[in-house]
Coordinates of C-alpha atoms in Angstrom, one line a residue:
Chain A
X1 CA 0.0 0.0 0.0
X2 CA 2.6 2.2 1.0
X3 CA 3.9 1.7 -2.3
X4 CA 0.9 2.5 -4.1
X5 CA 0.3 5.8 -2.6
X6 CA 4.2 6.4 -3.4
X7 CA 3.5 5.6 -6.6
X8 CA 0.9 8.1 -7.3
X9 CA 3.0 10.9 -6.1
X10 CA 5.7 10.0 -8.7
X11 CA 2.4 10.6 -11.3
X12 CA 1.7 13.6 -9.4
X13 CA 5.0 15.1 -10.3
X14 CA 4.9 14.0 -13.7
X15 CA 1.2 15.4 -14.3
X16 CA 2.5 18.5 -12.3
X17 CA 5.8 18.7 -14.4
X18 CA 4.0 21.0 -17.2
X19 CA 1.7 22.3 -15.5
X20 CA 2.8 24.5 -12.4
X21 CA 6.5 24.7 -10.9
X22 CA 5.4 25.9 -7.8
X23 CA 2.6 22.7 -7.1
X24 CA 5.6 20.1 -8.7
X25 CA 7.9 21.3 -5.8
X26 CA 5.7 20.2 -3.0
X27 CA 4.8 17.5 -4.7
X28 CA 8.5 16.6 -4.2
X29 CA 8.3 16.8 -1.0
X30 CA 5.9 15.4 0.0
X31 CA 7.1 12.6 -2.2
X32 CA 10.1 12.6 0.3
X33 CA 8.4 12.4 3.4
X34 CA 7.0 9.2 1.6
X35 CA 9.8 7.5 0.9
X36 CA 11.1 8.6 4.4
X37 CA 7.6 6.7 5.4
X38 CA 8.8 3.8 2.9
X39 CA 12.2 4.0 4.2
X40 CA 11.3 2.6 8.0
X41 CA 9.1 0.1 7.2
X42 CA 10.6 -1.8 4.0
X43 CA 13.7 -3.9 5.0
X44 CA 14.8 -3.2 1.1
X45 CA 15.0 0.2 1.7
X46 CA 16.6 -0.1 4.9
X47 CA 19.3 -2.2 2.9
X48 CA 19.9 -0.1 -0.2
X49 CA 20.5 2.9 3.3
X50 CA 23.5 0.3 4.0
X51 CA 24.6 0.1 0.6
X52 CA 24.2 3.9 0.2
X53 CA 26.5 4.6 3.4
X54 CA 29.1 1.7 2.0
X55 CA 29.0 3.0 -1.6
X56 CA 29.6 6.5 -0.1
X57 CA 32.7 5.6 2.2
X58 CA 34.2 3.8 -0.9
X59 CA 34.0 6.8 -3.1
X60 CA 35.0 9.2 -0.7
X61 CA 38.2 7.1 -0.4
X62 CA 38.4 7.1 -3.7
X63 CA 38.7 11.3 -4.0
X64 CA 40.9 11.4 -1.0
X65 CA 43.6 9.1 -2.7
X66 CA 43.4 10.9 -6.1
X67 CA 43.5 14.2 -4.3
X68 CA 47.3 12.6 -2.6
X69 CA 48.3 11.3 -6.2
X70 CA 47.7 14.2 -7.0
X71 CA 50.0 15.8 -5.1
X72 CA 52.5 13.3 -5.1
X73 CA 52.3 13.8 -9.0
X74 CA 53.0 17.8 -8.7
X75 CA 56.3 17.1 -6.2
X76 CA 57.6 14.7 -8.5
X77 CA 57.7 16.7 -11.2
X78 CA 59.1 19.5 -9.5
X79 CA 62.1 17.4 -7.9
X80 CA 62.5 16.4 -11.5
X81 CA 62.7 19.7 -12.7
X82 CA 64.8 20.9 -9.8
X83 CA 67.3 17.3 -10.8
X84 CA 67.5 18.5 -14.5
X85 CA 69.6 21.3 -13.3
X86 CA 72.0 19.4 -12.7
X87 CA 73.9 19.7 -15.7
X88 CA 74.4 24.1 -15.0
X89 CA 75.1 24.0 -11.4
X90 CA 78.5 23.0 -10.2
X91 CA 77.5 21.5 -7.2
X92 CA 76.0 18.6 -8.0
X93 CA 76.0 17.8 -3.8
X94 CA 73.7 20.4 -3.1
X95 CA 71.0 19.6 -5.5
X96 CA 71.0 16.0 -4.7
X97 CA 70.5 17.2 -0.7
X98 CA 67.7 19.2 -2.0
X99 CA 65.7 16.7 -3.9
X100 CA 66.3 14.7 -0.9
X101 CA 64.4 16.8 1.1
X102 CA 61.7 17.2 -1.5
X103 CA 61.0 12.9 -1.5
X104 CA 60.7 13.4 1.9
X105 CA 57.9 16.0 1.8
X106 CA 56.8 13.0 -1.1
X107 CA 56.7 10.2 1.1
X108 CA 55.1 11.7 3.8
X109 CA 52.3 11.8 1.4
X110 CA 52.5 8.6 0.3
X111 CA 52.6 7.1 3.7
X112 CA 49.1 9.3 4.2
X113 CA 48.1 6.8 0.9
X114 CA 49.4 3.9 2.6
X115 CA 47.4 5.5 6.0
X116 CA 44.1 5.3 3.6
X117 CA 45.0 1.8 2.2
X118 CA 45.1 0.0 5.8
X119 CA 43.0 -3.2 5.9
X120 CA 41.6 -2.2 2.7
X121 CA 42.5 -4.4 -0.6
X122 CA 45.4 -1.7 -2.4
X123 CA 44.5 -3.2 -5.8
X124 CA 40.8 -1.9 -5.4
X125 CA 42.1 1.8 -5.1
X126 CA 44.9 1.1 -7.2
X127 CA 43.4 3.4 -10.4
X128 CA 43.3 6.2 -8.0
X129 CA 46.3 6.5 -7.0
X130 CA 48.9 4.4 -9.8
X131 CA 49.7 7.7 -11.5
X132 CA 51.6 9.5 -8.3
X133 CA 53.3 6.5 -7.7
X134 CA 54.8 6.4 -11.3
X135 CA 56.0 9.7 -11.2
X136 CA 57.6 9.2 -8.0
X137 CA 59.2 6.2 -9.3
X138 CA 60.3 8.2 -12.1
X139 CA 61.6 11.1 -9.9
X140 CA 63.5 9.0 -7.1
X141 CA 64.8 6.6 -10.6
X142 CA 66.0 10.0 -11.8
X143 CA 67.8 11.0 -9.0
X144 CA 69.4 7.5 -8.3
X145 CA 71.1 7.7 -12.0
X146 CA 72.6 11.1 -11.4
X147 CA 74.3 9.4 -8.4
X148 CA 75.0 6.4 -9.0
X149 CA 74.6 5.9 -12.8
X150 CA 72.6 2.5 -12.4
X151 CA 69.5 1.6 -12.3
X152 CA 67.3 1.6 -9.3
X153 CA 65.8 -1.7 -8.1
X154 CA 61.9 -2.3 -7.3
X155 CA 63.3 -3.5 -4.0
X156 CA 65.4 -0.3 -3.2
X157 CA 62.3 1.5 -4.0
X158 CA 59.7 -0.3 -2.2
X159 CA 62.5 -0.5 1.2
X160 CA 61.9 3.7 1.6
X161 CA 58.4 3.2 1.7
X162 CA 57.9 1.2 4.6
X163 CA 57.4 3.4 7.1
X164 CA 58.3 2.0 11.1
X165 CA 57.1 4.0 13.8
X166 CA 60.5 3.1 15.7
X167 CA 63.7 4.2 14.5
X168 CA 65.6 1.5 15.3
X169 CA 64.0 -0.9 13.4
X170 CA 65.5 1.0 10.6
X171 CA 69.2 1.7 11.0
X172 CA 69.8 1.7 6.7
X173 CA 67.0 4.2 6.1
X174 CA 67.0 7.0 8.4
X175 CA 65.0 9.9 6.4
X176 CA 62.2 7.7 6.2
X177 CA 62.5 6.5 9.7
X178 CA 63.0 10.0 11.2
X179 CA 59.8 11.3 8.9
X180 CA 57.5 8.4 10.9
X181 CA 59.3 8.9 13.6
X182 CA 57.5 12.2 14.3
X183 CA 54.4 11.2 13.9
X184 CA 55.0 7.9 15.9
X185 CA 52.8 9.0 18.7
X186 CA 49.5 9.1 16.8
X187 CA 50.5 6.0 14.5
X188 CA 50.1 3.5 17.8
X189 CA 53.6 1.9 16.8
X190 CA 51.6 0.4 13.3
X191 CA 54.0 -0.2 10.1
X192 CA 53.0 1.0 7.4
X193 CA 54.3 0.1 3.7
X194 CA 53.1 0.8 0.4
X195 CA 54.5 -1.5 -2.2
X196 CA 55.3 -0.2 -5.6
X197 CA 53.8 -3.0 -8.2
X198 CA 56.3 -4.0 -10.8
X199 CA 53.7 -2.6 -13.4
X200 CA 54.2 0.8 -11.8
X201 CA 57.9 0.2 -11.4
X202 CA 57.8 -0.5 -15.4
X203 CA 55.5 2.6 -16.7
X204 CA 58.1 4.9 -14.3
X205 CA 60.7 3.6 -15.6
X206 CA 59.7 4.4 -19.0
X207 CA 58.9 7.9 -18.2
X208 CA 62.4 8.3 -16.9
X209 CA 63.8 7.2 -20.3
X210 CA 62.8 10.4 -21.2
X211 CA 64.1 12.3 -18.7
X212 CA 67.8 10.9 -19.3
X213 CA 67.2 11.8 -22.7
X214 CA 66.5 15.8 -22.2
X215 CA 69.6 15.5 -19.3
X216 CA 71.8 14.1 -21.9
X217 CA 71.1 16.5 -25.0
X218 CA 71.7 19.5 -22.1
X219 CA 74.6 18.3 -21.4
X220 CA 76.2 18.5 -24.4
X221 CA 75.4 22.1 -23.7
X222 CA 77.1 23.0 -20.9
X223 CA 80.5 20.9 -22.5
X224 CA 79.9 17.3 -21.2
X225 CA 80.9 14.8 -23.7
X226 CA 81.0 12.1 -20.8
X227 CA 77.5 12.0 -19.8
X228 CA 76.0 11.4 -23.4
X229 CA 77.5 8.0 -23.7
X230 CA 76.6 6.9 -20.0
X231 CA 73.1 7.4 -21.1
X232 CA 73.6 6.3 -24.4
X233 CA 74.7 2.7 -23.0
X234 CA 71.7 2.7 -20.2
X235 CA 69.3 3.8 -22.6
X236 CA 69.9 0.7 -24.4
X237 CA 70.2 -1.4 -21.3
X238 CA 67.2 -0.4 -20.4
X239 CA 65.7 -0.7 -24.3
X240 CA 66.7 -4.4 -24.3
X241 CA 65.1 -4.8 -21.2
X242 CA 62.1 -3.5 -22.1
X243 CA 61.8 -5.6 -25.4
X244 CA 62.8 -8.9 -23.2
X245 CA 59.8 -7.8 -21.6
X246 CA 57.8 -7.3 -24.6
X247 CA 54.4 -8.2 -24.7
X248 CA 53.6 -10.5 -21.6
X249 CA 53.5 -6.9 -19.4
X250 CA 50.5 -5.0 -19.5
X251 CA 49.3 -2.9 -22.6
X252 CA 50.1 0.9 -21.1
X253 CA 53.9 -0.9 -21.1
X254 CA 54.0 -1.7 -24.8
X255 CA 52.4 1.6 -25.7
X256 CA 55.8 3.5 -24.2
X257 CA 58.0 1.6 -25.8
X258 CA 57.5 4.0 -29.1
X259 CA 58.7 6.6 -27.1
X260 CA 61.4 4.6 -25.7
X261 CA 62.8 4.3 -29.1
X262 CA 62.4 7.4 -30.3
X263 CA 64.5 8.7 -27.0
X264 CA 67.2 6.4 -27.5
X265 CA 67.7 7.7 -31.2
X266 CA 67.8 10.8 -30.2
X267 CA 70.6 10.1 -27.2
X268 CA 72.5 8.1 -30.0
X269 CA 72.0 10.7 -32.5
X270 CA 73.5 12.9 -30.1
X271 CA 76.5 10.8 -29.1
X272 CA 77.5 10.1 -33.1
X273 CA 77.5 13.8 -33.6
X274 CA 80.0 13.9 -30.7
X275 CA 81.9 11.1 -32.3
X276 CA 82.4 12.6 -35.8
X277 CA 82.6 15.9 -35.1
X278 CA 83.7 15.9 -32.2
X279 CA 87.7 16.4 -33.2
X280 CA 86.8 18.4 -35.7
X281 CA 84.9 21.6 -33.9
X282 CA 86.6 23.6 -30.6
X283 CA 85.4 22.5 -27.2
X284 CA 83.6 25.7 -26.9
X285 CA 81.9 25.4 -30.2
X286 CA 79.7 22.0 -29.6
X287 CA 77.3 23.3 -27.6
X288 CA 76.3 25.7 -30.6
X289 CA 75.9 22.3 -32.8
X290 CA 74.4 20.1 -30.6
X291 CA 72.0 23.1 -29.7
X292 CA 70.9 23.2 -32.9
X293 CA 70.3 20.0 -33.3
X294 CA 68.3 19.9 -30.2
X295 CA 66.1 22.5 -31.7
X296 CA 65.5 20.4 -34.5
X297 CA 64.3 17.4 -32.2
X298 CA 62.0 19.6 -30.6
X299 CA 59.3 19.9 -33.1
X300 CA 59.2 15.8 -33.1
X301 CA 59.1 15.9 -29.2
X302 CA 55.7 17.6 -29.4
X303 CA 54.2 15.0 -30.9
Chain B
X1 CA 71.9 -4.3 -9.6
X2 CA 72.1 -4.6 -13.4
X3 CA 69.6 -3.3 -15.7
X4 CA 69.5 -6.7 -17.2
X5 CA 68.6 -8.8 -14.1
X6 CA 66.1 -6.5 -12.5
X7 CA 64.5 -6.6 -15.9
X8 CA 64.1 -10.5 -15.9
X9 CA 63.2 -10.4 -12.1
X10 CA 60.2 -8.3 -13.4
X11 CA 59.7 -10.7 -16.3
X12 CA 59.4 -13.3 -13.9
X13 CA 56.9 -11.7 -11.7
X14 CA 55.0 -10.9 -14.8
X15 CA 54.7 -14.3 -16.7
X16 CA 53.9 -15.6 -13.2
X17 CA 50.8 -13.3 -13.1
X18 CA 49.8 -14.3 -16.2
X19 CA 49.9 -18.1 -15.3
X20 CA 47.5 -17.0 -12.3
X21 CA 45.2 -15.2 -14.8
X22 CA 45.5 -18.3 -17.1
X23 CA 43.9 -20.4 -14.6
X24 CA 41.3 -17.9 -13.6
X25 CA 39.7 -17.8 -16.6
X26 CA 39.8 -21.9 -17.1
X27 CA 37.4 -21.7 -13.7
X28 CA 35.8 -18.7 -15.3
X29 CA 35.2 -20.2 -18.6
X30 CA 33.1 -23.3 -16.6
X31 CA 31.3 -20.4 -14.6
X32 CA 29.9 -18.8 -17.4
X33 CA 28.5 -22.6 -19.1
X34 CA 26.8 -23.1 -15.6
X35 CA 25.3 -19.3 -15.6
X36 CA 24.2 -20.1 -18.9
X37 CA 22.7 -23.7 -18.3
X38 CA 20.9 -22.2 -15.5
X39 CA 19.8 -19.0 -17.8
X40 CA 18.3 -21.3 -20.4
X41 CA 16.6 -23.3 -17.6
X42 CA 14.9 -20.2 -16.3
X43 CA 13.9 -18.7 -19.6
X44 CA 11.3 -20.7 -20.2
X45 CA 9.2 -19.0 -17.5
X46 CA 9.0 -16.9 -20.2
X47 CA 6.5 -19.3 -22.5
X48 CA 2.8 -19.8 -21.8
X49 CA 3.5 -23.0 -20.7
X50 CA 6.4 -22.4 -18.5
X51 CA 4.3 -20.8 -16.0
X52 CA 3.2 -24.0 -14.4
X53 CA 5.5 -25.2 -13.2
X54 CA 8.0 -22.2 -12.1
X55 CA 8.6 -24.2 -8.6
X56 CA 9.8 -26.9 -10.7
X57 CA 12.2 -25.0 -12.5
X58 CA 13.8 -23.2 -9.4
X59 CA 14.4 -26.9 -7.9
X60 CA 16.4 -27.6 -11.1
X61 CA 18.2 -24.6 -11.1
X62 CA 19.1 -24.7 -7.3
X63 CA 20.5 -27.7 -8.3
X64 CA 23.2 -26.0 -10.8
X65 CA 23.6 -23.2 -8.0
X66 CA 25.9 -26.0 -6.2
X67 CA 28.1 -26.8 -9.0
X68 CA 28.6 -22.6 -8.9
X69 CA 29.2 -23.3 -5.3
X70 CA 32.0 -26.2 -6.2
X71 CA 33.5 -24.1 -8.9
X72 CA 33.9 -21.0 -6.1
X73 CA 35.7 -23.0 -4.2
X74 CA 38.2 -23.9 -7.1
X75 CA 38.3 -20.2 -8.1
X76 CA 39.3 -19.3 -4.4
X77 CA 42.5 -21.5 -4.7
X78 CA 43.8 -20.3 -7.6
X79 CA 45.3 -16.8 -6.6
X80 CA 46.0 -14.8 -3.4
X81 CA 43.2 -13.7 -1.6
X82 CA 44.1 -10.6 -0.6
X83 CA 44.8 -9.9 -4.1
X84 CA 41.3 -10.0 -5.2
X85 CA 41.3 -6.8 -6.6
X86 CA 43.6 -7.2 -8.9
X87 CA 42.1 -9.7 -10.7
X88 CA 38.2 -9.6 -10.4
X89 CA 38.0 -8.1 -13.5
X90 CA 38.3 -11.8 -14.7
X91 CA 35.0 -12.8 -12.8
X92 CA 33.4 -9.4 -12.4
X93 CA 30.8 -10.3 -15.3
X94 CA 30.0 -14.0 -14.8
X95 CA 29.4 -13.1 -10.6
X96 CA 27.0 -10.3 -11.6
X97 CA 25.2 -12.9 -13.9
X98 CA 25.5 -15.5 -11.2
X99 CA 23.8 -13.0 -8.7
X100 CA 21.1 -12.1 -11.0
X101 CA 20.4 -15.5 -12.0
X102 CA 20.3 -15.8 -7.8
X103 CA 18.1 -13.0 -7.5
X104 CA 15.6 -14.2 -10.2
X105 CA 15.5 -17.5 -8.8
X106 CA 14.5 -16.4 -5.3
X107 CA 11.9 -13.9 -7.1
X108 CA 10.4 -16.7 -8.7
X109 CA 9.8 -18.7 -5.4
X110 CA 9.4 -16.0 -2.9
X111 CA 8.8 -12.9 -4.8
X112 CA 10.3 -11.0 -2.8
X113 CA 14.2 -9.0 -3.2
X114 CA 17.3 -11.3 -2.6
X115 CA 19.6 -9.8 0.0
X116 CA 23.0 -9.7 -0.1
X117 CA 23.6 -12.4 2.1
X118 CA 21.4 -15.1 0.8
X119 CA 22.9 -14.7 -2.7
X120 CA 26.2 -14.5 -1.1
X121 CA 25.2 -17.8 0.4
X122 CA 23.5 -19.3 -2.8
X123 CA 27.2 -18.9 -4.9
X124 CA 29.1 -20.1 -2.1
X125 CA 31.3 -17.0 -1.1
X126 CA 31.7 -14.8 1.5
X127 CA 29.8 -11.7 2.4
X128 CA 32.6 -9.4 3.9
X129 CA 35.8 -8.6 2.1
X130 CA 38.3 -9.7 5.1
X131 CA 36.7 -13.3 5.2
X132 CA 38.2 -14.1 1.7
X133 CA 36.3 -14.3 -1.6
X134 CA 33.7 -12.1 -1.4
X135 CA 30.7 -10.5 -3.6
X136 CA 31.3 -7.0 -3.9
X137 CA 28.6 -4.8 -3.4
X138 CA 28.9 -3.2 -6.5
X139 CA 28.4 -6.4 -8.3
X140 CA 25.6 -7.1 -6.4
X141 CA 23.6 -4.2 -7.2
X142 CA 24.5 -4.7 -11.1
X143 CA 23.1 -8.4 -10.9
X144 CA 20.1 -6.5 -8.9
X145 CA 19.8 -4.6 -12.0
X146 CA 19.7 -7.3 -14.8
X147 CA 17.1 -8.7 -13.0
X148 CA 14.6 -5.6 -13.1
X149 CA 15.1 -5.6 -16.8
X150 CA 14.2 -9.8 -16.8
X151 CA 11.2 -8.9 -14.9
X152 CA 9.9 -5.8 -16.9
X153 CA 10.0 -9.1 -19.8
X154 CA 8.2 -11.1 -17.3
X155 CA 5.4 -8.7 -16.7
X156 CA 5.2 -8.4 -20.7
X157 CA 4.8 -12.1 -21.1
X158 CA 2.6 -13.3 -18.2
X159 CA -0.1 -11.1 -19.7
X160 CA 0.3 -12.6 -22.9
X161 CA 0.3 -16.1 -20.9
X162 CA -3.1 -14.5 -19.6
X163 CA -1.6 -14.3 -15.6
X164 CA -3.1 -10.9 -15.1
X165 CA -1.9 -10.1 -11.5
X166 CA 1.8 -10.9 -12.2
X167 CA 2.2 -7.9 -13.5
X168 CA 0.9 -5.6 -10.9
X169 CA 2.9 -7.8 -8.2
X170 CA 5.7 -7.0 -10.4
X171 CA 5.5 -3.7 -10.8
X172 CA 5.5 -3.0 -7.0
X173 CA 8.5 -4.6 -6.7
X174 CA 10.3 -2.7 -9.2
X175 CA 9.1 0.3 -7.8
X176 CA 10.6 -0.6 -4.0
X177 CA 13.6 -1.7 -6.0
X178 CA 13.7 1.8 -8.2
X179 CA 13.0 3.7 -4.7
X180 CA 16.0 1.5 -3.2
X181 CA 18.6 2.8 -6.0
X182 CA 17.3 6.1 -5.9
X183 CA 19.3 6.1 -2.3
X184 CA 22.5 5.6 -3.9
X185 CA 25.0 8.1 -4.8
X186 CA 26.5 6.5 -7.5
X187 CA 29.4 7.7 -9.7
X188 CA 30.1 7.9 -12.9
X189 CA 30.8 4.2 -13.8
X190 CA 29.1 1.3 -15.4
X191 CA 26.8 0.6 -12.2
X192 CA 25.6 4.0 -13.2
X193 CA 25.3 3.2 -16.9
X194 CA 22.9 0.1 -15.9
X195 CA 21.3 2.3 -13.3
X196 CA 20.1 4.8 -15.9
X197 CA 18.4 1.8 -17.9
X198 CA 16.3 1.3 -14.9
X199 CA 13.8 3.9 -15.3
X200 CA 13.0 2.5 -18.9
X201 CA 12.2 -0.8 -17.2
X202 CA 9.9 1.0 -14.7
X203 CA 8.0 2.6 -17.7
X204 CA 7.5 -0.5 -19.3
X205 CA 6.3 -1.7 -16.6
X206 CA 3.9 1.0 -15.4
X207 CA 2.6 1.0 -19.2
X208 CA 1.6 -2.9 -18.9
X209 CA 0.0 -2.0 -15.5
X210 CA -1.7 0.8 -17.5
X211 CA -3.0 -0.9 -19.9
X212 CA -4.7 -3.8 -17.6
X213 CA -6.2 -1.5 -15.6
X214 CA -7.7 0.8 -18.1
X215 CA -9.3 -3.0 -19.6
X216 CA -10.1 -4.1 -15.8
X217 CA -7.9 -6.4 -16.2
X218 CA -6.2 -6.1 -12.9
X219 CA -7.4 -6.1 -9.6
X220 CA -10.3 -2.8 -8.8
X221 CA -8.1 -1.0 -6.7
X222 CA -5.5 -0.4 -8.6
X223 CA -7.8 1.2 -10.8
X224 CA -6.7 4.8 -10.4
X225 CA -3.1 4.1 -10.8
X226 CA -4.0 3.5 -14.3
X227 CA -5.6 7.2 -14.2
X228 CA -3.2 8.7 -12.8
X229 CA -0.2 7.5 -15.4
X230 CA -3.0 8.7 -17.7
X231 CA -2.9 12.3 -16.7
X232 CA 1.1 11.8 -16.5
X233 CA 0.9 11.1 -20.2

């Protein structure tokens, strides 16, 4: 019955629609009280409330993890920027402390992911927040080649993301330690990690590629004919490894691989210039050629 | 670390994901041939002469609802719980067939709305995530939704049969059901998608209702929902 009478309010609206605005808003609701009426007595109802409170929490998860990959996504690319100048500052030291303390500020927000993430299933929030993670990967990748000129491991990666309320626990990593550390008092002594996924680990890597590649051509620049054939060679490292990977990884993976190419040519390109005209032109003079090529890359870069 | 070995240790973690996915879809594959066994079986309520014996039919699908329950239990050995996420894609379809194929058969026997538990409990899995396989509300509510569009059929086809109450029965449960999802913020996603073809079930509904009443078909007192569609018109 209850129903019923629901039911004819729904026709009141519609038979109200055209006719008066004023008399369709009351209609409304009233139609509301009903279903508030509906609401108490139908145990559907009273399960779909349930659903709508579950369904809610979910989602709002959701925004809050997007909103942090969000953010992780901005630092990244800003402690990539800031790692790119590398090649015109002197001290290379002081710009590898700095970045240092910009992953910090970065892993303090993706400990507040990992924070969302307890006792919930990562993979089902993955979407929401796989895109900070890659650049990060791509950033602290990035930084890891400047200093050591090797590749960072999905295990080195994952080890500064475990966060350990006590320091001790942690002897090897102590900016990550000291970060939870602080906030050890609120965290009731809980370890929190967030695992990168090797997918993750791949697509960053991939994005780095590119990274190495604008390093090396501004190299050349600034009068470094060492640093274009150290990419050179891990470009292709990485290339091979890549195409040993081939197409049992995920699709995104095979989709970068163009762009892999394309940055290796252009590192190669570069370091054959170097090569053959290298003995030719003054010191002084190959950042004017190089330049120019550069310039001429850059339209092909845009697409 | 080399470039070279970290590569293969990813191509290792890879392939092995793939072998995990391999099987998943071997258990998948026999889960969709019971879901459709058990579809055919229950689409003959559809025929005049199917409506006999609808208590019949139910039995014999109940029965088919334990091989799903046999098959679960394969599907839960074949990849790490907690890493249900990452792979229900692979099932995500076949469960929300599985729970509507649930939800019609209870409708058929009780006609009334399956809850989440009792399907749960018809497939074999678990209702809560931290249990271990579970059905995910979200796939729940999308099996909910195949079924209103089954029954809108129904209501169409029991007139034809000449059952003329079905359809009035039917049509208040789709309205509960239509109030029920009204609740729901949903996002922008496929649950939405089905959502949105809900209304168009509804109508066709409330049009069959209609059109008994206006005939007096149905029973007196639902008379002036038939006129009050009409001045909706």
């Amino acid at each position: 019955m209850i129903i019923n009478k629901e039911k004819l309010n729904k026709e009141k609206i519609f038979g109200g629609f055209r006719k008066r605005k004023h008399e369709n808003m009351q209609s409304r609701n009233r139609k509301e009280e009903n279903e508030n009426k509906v609401n108490s007595s139908s145990p559907v109802l009273l399960s779909f409330k349930s659903f709508q409170n579950e369904l809610d929490a979910r989602h709002d998860k959701h925004e809050r993890l997007v909103k942090l990959s969000r953010d992780v996504t901005i630092e990244s690319k800003r402690t990539i920027f800031l790692l790119q100048r590398v090649t015109s500052v002197p001290e290379v030291e002081d710009l590898l402390n700095e970045s240092e303390s910009k992953f910090e500020v970065i892993r303090q927000k993706i400990k507040q992911i990992a924070q969302e993430l307890v006792g919930e299933d990562m993979h089902q929030f993955h979407r929401a927040f796989s895109p900070g993670i890659q650049e990060y990967v791509e950033a602290v990748s990035f930084q890891h080649f400047i200093r050591s000129r090797s590749l960072i491991s999905l295990e080195e990666i994952n080890k500064c993301l475990v966060f350990t309320p006590k320091k001790e626990e942690q002897p090897g990593d102590s900016e990550c330690s000291t970060l939870s550390n602080s906030e050890a008092e609120n965290q009731n002594q809980q370890v929190l990690c967030l695992q990168v996924t090797p997918t993750d680990y791949l697509l960053g890597i991939a994005d780095l590629t590119g990274e190495l590649m604008r390093m090396c051509i501004s190299s050349v620049g600034n009068g470094d004919v060492e640093t274009p054939f150290e990419v050179s060679q891990f470009l292709r490292d990485v290339y091979y490894g890549f195409t040993y990977i081939g197409n049992t990884g995920p699709y995104e993976v095979s989709k970068k691989l163009y762009t892999l190419k394309q940055s290796l040519a252009k590192v190669e390109d570069a370091c054959y210039t170097l090569t053959v005209r290298g003995s030719e032109i003054p010191k002084h003079m190959l950042a004017d050629v190089l330049s120019s090529k550069t310039t001429m890359i850059q339209p092909e870069e845009a697409m | 670390m080399s470039v070279g070995s970290m590569f293969s240790l990813i191509q290792a973690s890879l392939s092995s994901d793939q072998d995990i996915r391999e099987e998943i879809r071997k258990v998948v594959q026999l889960l969709e041939q019971t879901a459709r066994e058990i579809l055919t079986l229950l689409q003959t309520v559809h025929q005049t002469s199917g409506f006999k014996d609808i208590p019949n039919k139910c039995q014999k699908a109940r029965v088919h609802f334990e091989t799903v329950k046999t098959l679960m239990v394969e599907l839960k050995t074949k990849f790490p719980i907690d890493q249900y996420y990452r792979f229900n894609e692979h099932w995500r379809f076949v469960l929300q067939r599985l729970v509507f194929l649930a939800a019609f058969v209870v409708y058929l026997e009780s006609e009334t709305l399956v809850s989440r538990e009792v399907v749960a409990e018809i497939l074999g899995v678990h209702m809560h995530r931290d249990k271990g396989f579970h059905l995910d509300i979200e796939d729940y509510l999308s099996g909910l939704l195949i079924l209103a569009s089954e029954l809108s059929r129904l209501a169409l086809n029991s007139v034809t049969a000449g059952d003329y109450s079905r359809p009035l029965r039917i049509s208040s449960f789709i309205n509960e059901l239509d109030s029920g999802f009204r609740l729901l913020n949903l996002k922008n996603d496929s649950l939405r998608k089905r959502y949105d073809g809900l209304k168009y079930d509804v109508k066709k509904i409330e049009e069959v209702v209609y059109d008994l009443s206006i005939r007096g078909l149905g029973k007196a007192d639902k008379a002036d929902d038939g006129k009050g569609e009409a001045v909706g018109k």
